[in-house]
mmCIF file of C-alpha atoms in Angstrom:
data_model
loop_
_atom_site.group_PDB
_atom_site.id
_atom_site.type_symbol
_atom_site.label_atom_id
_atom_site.label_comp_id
_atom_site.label_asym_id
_atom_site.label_seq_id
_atom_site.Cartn_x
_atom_site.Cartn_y
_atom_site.Cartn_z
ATOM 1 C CA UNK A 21 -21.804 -25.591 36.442
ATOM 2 C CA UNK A 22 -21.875 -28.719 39.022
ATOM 3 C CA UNK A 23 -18.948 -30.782 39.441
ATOM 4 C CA UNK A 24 -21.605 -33.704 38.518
ATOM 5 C CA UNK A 25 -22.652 -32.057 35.370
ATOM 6 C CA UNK A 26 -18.790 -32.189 34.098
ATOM 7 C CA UNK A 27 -17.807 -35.423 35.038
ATOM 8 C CA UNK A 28 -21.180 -36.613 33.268
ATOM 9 C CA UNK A 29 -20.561 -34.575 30.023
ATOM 10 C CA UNK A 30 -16.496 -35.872 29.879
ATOM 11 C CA UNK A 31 -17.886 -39.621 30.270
ATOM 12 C CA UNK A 32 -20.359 -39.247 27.320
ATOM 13 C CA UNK A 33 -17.508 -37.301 25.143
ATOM 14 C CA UNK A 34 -15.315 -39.553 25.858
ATOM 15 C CA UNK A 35 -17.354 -42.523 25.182
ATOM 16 C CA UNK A 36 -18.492 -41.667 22.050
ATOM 17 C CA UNK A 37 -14.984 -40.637 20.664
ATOM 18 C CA UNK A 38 -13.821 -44.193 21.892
ATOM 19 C CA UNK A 39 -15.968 -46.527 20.243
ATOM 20 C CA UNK A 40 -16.257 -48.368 23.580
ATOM 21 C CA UNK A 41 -18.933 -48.646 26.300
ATOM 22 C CA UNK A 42 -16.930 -50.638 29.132
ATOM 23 C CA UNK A 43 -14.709 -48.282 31.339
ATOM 24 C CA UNK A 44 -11.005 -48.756 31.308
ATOM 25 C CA UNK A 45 -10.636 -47.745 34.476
ATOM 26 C CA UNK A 46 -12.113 -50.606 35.821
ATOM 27 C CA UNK A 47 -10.494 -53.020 33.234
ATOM 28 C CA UNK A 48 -7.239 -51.170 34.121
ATOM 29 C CA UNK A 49 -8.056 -52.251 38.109
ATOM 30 C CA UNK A 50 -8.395 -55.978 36.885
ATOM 31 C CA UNK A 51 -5.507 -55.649 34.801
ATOM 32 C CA UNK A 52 -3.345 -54.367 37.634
ATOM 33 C CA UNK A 53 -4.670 -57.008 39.896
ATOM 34 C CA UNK A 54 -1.988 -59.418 37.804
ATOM 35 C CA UNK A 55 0.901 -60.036 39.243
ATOM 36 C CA UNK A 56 4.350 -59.060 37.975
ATOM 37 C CA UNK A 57 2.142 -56.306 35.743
ATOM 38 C CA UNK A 58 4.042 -52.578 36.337
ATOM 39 C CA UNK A 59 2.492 -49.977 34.341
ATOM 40 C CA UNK A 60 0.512 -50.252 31.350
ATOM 41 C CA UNK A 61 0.201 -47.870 28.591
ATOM 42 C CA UNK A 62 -2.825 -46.433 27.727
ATOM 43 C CA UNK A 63 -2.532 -47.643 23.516
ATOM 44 C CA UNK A 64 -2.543 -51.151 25.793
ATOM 45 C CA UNK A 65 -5.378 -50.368 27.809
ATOM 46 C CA UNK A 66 -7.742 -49.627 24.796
ATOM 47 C CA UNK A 67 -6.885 -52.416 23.320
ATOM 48 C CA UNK A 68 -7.708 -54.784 26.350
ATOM 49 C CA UNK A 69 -11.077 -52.859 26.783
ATOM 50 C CA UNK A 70 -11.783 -53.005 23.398
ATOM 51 C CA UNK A 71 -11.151 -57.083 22.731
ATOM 52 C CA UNK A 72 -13.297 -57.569 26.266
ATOM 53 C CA UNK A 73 -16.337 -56.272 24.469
ATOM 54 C CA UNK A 74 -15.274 -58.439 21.790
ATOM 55 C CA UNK A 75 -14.809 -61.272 23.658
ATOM 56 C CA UNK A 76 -18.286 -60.805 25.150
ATOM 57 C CA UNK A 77 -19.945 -60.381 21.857
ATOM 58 C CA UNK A 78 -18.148 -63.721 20.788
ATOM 59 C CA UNK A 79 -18.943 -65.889 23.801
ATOM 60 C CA UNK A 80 -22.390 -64.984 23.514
ATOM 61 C CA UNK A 81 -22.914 -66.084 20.383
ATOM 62 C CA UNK A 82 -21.237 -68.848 20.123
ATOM 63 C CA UNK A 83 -22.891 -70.210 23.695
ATOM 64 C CA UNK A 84 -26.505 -69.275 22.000
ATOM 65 C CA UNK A 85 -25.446 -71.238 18.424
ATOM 66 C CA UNK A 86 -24.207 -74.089 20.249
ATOM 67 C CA UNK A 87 -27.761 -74.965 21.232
ATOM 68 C CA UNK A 88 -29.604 -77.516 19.486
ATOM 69 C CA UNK A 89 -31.495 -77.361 15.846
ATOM 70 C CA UNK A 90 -34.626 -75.809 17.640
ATOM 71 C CA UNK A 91 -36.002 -72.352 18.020
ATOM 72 C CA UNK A 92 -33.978 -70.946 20.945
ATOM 73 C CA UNK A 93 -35.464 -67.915 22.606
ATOM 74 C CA UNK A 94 -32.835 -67.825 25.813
ATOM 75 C CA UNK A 95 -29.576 -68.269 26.714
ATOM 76 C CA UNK A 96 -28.727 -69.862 29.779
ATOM 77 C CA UNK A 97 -25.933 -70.979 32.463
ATOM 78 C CA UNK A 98 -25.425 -74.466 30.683
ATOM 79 C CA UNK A 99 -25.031 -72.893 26.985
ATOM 80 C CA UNK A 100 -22.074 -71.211 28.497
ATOM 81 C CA UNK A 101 -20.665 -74.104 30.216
ATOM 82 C CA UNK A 102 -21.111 -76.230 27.341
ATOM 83 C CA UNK A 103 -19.249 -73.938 25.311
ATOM 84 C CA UNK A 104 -16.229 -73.911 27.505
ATOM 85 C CA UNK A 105 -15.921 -77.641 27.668
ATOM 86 C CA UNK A 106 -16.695 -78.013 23.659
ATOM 87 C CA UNK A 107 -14.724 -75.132 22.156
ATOM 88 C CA UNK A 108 -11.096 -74.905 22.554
ATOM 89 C CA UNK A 109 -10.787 -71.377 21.938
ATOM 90 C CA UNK A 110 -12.749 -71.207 25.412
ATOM 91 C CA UNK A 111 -11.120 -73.547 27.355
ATOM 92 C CA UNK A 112 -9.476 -71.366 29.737
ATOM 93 C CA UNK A 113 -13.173 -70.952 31.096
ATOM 94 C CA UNK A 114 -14.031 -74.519 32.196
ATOM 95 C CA UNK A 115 -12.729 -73.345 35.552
ATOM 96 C CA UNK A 116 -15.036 -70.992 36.221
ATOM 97 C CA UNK A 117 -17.911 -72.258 34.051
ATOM 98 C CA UNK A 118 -18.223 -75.335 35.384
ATOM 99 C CA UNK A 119 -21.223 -77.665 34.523
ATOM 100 C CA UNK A 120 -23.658 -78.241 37.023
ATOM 101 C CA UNK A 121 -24.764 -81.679 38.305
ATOM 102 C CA UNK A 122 -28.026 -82.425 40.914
ATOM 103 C CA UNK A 123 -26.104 -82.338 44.531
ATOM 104 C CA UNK A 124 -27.349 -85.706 45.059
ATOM 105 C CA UNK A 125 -25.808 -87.384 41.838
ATOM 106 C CA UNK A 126 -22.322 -85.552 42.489
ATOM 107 C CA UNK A 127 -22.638 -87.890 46.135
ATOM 108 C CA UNK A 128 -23.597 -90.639 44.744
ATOM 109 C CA UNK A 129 -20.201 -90.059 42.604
ATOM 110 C CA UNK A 130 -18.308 -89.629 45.519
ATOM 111 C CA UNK A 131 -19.840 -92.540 47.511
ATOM 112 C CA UNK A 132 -18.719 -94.697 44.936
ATOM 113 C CA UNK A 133 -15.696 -93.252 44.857
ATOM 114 C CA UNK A 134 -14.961 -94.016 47.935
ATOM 115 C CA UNK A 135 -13.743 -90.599 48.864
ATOM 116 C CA UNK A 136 -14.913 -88.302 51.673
ATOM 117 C CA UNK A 137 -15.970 -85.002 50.397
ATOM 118 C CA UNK A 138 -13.201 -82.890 48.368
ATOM 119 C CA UNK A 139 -13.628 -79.828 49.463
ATOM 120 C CA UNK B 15 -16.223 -78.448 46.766
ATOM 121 C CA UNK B 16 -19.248 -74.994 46.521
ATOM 122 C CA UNK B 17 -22.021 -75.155 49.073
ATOM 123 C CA UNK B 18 -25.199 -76.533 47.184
ATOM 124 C CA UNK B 19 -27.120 -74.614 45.128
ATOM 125 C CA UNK B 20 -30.611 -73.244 46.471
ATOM 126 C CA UNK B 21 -32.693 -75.814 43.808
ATOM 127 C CA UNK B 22 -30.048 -78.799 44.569
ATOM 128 C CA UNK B 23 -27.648 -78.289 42.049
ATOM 129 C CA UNK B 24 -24.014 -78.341 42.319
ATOM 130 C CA UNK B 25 -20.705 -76.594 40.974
ATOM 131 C CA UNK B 26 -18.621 -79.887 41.110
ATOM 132 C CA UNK B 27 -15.554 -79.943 42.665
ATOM 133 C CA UNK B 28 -12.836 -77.835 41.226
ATOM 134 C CA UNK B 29 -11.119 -80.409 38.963
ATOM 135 C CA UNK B 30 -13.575 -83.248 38.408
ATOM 136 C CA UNK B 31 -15.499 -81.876 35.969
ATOM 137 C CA UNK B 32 -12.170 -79.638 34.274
ATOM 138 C CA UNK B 33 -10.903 -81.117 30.503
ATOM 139 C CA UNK B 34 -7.477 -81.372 29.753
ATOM 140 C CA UNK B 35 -6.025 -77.659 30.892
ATOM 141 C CA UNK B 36 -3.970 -78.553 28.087
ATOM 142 C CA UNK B 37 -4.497 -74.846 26.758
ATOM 143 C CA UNK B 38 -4.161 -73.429 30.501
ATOM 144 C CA UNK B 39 -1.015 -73.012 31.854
ATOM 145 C CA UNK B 40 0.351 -73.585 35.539
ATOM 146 C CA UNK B 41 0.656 -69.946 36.007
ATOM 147 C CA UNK B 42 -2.666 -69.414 34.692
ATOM 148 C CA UNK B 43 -4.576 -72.283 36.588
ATOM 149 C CA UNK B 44 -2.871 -70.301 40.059
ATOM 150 C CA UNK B 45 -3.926 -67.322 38.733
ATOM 151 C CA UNK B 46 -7.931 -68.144 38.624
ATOM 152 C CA UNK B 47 -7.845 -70.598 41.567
ATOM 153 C CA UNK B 48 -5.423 -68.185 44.363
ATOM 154 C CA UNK B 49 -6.118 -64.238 42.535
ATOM 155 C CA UNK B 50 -9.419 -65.078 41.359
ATOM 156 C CA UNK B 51 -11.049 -66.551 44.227
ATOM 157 C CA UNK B 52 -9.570 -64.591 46.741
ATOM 158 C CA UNK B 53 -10.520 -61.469 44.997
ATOM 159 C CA UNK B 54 -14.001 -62.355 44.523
ATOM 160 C CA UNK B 55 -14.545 -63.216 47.861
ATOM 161 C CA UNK B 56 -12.886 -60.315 49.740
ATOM 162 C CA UNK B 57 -13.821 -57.494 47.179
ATOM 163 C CA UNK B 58 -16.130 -58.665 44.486
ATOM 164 C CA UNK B 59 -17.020 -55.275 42.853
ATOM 165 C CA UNK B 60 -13.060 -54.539 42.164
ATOM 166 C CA UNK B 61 -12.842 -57.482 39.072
ATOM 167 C CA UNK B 62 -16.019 -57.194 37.931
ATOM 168 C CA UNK B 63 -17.396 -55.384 35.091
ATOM 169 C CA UNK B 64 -20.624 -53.057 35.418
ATOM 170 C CA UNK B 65 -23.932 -55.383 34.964
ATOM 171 C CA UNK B 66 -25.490 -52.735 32.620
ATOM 172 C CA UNK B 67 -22.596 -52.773 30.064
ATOM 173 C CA UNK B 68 -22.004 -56.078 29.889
ATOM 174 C CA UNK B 69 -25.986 -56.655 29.243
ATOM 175 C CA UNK B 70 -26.314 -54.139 26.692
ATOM 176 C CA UNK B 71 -23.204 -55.822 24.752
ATOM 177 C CA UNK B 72 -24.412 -59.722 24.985
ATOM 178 C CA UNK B 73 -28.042 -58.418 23.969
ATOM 179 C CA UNK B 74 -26.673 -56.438 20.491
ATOM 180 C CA UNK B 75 -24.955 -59.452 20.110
ATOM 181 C CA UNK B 76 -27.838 -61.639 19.980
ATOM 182 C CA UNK B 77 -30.759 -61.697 17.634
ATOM 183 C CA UNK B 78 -34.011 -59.526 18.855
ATOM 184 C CA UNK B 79 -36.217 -60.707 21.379
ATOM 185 C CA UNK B 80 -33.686 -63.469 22.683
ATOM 186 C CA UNK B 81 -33.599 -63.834 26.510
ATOM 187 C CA UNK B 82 -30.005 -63.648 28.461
ATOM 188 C CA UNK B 83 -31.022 -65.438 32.132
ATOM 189 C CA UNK B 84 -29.560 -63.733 34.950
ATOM 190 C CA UNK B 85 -26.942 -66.492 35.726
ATOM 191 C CA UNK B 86 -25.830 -66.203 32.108
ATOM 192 C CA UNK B 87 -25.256 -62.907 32.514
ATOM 193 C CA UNK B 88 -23.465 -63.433 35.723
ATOM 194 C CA UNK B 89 -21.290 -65.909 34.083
ATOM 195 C CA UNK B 90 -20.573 -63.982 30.947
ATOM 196 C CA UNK B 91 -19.404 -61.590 33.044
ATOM 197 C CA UNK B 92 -16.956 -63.241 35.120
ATOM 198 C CA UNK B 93 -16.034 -64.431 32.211
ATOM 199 C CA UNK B 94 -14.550 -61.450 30.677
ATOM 200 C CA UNK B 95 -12.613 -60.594 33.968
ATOM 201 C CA UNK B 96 -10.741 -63.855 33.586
ATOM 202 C CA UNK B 97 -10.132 -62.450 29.812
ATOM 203 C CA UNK B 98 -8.502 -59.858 31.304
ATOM 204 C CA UNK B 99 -6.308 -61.520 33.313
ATOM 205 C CA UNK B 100 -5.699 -63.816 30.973
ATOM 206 C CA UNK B 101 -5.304 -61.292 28.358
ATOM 207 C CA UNK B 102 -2.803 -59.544 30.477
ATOM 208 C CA UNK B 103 -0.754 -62.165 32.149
ATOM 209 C CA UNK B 104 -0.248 -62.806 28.058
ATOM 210 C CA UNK B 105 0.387 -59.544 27.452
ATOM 211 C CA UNK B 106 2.689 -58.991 30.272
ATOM 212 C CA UNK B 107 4.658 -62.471 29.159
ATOM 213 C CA UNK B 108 5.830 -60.506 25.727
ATOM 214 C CA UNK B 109 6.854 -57.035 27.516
ATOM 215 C CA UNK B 110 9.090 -59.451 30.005
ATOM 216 C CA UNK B 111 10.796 -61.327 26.805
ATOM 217 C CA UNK B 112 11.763 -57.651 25.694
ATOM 218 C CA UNK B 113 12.916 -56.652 28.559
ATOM 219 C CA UNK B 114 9.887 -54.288 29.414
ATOM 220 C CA UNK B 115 8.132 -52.871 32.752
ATOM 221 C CA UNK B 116 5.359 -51.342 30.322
ATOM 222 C CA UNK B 117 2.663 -53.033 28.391
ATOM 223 C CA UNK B 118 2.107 -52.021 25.108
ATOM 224 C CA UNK B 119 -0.404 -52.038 22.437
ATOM 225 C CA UNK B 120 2.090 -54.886 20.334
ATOM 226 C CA UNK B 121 1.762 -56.683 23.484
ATOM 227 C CA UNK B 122 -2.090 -56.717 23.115
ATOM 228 C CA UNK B 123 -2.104 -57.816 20.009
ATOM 229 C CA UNK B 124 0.864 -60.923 20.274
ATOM 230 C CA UNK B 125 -1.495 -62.001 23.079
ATOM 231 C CA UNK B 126 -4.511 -62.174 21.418
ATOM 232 C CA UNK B 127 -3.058 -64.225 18.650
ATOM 233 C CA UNK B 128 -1.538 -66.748 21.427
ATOM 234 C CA UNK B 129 -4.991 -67.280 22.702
ATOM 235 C CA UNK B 130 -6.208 -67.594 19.634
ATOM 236 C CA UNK B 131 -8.321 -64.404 18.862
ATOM 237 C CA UNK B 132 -6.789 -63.514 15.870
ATOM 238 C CA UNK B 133 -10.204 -62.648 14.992
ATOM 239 C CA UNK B 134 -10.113 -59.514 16.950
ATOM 240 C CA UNK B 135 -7.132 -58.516 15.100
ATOM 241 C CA UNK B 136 -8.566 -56.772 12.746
ATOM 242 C CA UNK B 137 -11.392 -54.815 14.447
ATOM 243 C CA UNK B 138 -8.864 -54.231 17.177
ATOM 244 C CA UNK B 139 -6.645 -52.093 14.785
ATOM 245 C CA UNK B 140 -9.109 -50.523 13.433
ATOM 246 C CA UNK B 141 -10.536 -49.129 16.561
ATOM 247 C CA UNK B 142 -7.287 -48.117 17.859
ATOM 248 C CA UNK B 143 -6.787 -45.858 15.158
ATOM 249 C CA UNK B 144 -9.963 -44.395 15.116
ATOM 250 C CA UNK B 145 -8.967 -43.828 19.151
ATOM 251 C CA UNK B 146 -5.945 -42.489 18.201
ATOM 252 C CA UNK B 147 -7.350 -39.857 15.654
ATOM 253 C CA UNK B 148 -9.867 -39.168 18.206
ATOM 254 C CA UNK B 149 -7.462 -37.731 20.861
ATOM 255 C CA UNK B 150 -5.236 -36.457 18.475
ATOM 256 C CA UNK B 151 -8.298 -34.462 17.287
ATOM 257 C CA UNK B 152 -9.514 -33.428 20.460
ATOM 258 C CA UNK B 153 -6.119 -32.121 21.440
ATOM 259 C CA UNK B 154 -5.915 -29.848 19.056
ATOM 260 C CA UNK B 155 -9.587 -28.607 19.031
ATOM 261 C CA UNK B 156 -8.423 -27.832 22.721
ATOM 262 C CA UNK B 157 -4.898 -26.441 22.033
ATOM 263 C CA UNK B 158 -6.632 -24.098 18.986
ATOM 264 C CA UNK B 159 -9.679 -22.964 21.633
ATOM 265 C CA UNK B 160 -7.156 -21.948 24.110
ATOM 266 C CA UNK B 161 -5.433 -19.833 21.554
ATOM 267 C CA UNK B 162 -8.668 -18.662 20.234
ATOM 268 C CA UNK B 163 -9.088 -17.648 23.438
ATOM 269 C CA UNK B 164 -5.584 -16.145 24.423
ATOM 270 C CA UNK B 165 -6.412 -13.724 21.570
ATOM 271 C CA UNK B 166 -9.588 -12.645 22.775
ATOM 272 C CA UNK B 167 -9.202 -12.120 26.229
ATOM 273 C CA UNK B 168 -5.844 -9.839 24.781
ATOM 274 C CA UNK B 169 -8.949 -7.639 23.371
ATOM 275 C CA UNK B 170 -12.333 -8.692 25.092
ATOM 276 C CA UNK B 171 -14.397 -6.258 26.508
ATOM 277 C CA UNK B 172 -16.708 -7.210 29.860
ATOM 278 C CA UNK B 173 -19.735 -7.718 27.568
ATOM 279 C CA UNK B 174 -18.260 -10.613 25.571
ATOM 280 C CA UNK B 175 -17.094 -12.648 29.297
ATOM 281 C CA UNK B 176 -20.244 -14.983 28.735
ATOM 282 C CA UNK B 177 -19.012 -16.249 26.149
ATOM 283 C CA UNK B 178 -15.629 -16.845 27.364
ATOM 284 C CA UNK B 179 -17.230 -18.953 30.129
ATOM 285 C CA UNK B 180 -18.592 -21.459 27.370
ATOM 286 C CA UNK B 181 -15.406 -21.920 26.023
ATOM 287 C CA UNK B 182 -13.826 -22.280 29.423
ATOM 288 C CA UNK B 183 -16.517 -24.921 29.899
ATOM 289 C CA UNK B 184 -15.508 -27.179 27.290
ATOM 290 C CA UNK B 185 -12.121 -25.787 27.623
ATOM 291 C CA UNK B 186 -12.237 -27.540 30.532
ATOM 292 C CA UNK B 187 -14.435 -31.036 29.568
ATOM 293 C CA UNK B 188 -10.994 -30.971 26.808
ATOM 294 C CA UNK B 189 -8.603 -30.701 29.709
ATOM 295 C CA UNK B 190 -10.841 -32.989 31.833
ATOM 296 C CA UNK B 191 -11.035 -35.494 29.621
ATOM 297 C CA UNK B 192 -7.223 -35.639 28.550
ATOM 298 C CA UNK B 193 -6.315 -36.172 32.438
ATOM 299 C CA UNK B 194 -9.320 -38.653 32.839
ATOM 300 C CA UNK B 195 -7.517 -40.819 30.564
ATOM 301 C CA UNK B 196 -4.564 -40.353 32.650
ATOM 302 C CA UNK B 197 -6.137 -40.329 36.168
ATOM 303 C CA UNK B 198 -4.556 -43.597 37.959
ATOM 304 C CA UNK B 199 -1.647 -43.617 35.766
ATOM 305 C CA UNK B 200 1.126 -43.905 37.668
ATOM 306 C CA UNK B 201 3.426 -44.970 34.799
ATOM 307 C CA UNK B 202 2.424 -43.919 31.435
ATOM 308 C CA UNK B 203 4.747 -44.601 28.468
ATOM 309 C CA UNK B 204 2.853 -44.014 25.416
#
């Protein structure tokens, strides 16, 4: 019996007792990453975990709905960003979904702007 | 402002292209621009979430045979580390108002319903108690195979040690998993 061999066989126990395929100890480093967070208890740490997957599972559908009337056979970047902007449950996302614009239209904004490049 | 984008395409510059942060908060807006950056840049692999998990969740998600580009993917999951944050500066707001160093499973939930999940109520409660029976269970699985197993080795001969070592095996993937849960806790309240 390898080390390996039991740390493999706990994950997939553990796993499948859980209900939930992302590891909390990873959303437990993010979590900790927040300032003014102390401890966390592990009832809490499910939870998170849990409503992440959700989360996921809702995002991507509502980005891949959002599209138009047509057959859609992909999601892509701008579903997501469009969702951010449009829904307000997903607001707190327009930060780091941000829609994309052709470089040389975003100068042309500026130019007229009259700014020098924000940066 | 981003350097430009390999086909000529642009993340515009931080605020140009933002709505109203009506629903975002000062503390939260910090929070992505200072934590979130800075993270990403220096150590990337610490707030993000593995590639194959997230995939495997967005594509049961979806109908059959629907595409997820890489960049989506990318996005998506970025996008549920700043849930987490988000989640958890929430969280953390309701432990502080009662006077609390821990987070706590109420605290999950009160969030969730300020960010307006409630949807995830539900499901969330009842996979907590199905994770609650689930290490109650396995507790005392573990706590009656180490009695079993107090008995036996009282009696056991030599010829019946192999199959003490099976039930020292998951004797131990019990104990193992038990402390997994806890490895990294420095503070556990449950």
């Amino acid at each position: 019996m390898s080390g390996n061999d039991v740390v493999e066989k706990v994950d997939a126990n553990t796993l499948n007792s859980k209900n939930i395929s992302l590891p909390m100890s990873r959303v437990k480093l993010i979590m900790k990453s927040s300032p003014d967070v102390s401890s966390i208890n592990q009832d809490a740490l499910f939870l998170t975990t849990k409503a992440t997957e959700l989360f996921v599972q809702h995002l991507a559908q509502c980005s891949f709905k959002k599209g138009s009337g047509r057959e859609k056979k992909t999601l892509a970047y701008s579903d997501l960003a469009n969702v951010a902007e449009e829904m307000e449950t997903f607001q707190f996302l327009t930060d780091i979904l941000p829609k994309k614009i052709l470089a040389r239209d975003y100068l042309r904004s500026l130019e007229e702007r009259g700014e020098d490049g924000d940066d | 402002m981003r350097s430009a984008h390999r086909t000529g395409y642009v993340n515009t510059a931080f605020w140009d292209y933002c709505p109203s942060l009506l629903n975002t908060s000062e503390y939260h807006k910090h929070l992505v621009e200072v934590n979130w950056e800075k993270h990403m840049a220096e150590r990337p692999e610490d707030l993000n979430l593995p590639n194959a998990v997230i995939t495997r969740i967005i594509k049961e998600a979806l109908p059959e045979g629907v595409n997820v580009s890489k960049e989506a993917r990318r996005a998506i999951s970025q996008a549920a580390s700043v849930f987490v944050l988000y989640a958890t500066s929430c969280a953390n707001n309701f432990a502080m108002k009662a006077k609390r160093k821990t987070l706590n499973a109420g605290d999950v939930m009160a969030a969730m319903e300020e960010m307006e999940f409630e949807r995830f109520l539900q499901p969330l409660r009842e996979a907590l108690d199905a994770y609650k029976k689930g290490l109650k269970g396995k507790k005392e699985a573990s706590e009656q195979k180490r009695k079993d197993k107090e008995k036996k080795t009282d009696t056991e001969e030599n010829d019946k040690s192999r199959e003490e070592e099976n039930l020292e095996e998951d004797d131990e993937n019990m104990e193992e998993e038990q402390e997994g849960e806890n490895d990294g806790e420095e503070e556990v309240e449950n």
